[in-house]
Each structure stands twice: as C-alpha cells, then as structure tokens.
XYZ file of C-alpha atoms in Angstrom:
73
model
C -10.415 0.575 -3.791
C -14.561 -0.646 -2.761
C -14.110 -3.452 -5.236
C -10.907 -4.615 -4.151
C -11.798 -5.042 -0.548
C -15.044 -6.490 -2.033
C -13.210 -8.984 -3.897
C -10.904 -9.445 -0.690
C -14.138 -11.434 1.007
C -14.773 -13.226 -2.107
C -11.151 -15.028 -1.602
C -11.574 -15.550 1.910
C -14.872 -16.900 1.277
C -13.069 -19.821 -1.360
C -10.571 -20.433 1.159
C -7.297 -18.186 0.686
C -5.539 -15.704 3.194
C -5.568 -12.067 2.062
C -4.095 -9.159 3.599
C -4.754 -5.540 2.145
C -3.110 -2.694 3.374
C -3.332 1.023 2.730
C -0.677 2.288 2.900
C -0.360 5.937 5.212
C 1.514 7.774 7.903
C 5.641 7.696 8.235
C 7.066 6.836 4.753
C 9.828 4.846 6.937
C 7.250 2.360 8.082
C 5.635 1.086 4.998
C 8.529 1.796 2.471
C 8.876 -2.360 3.306
C 5.401 -2.665 1.796
C 5.935 -0.886 -1.233
C 8.114 -0.741 -4.121
C 8.987 2.310 -7.484
C 7.506 5.366 -4.872
C 7.098 9.028 -5.911
C 8.429 11.321 -3.579
C 7.988 15.332 -3.681
C 8.610 18.452 -1.996
C 5.013 19.974 -1.331
C 1.905 18.625 0.596
C 2.410 16.840 3.570
C 5.261 16.870 6.382
C 8.168 15.910 5.553
C 9.060 11.848 5.863
C 5.181 11.303 5.804
C 3.152 9.306 2.907
C 1.422 11.937 0.742
C -1.289 9.459 -0.951
C -1.761 5.577 -1.065
C -1.019 4.989 -5.048
C -1.402 1.514 -4.197
C -2.418 -0.863 -2.201
C -0.447 -3.352 -0.606
C -1.707 -7.094 -1.192
C -1.174 -10.606 -0.162
C -2.798 -13.268 -1.300
C -1.560 -16.822 0.189
C 1.959 -16.413 -0.126
C 2.274 -14.244 -3.092
C 2.793 -10.500 -1.522
C 1.899 -7.645 -4.457
C 3.750 -4.204 -3.089
C 1.854 -1.081 -2.571
C 2.739 2.094 -4.073
C 3.169 5.890 -2.408
C 3.908 9.406 -3.060
C 5.463 10.732 -0.115
C 6.862 14.074 1.383
C 10.875 14.089 0.925
C 13.040 14.978 4.275
C-alpha cells in the first residue's frame, strides 16, 4: 500500500485526478465502492469490514473497485 500511495502522488504530479480509499468501518457504507467481496461469520462485529483486501481507486473518470472481507449479520 505504501507504493500505491507513492504512485498516487506521481499521478497527481502528472496532472491526473486520483482518489484512493481504504475501505473500512460499516460494510453497508463501502459496498458501493467494492466488488466480489467475501463474507465470514468470524472476527469483527456483524455488518463491519474485517479487512480491506483491495483499495478502491479512481483515476480521472475510471473507477477500480476495492474488495473487502466483512462479517455477516
């Protein structure tokens, strides 16, 4: 992730619009930014993201969805 955020700065310096977001907290709030998520009934609180597996990224107008592991309700 450190390299990803360093690359973000390089893209900004080159004039691109870049947004990165580590997906955390409530799954209901981040699921619009993710795809192919995994659920489990262990770890964390029900309905919360347990781990961000892939960071959400938007470069200029192109969005690249994140991926999370979340606790089932």
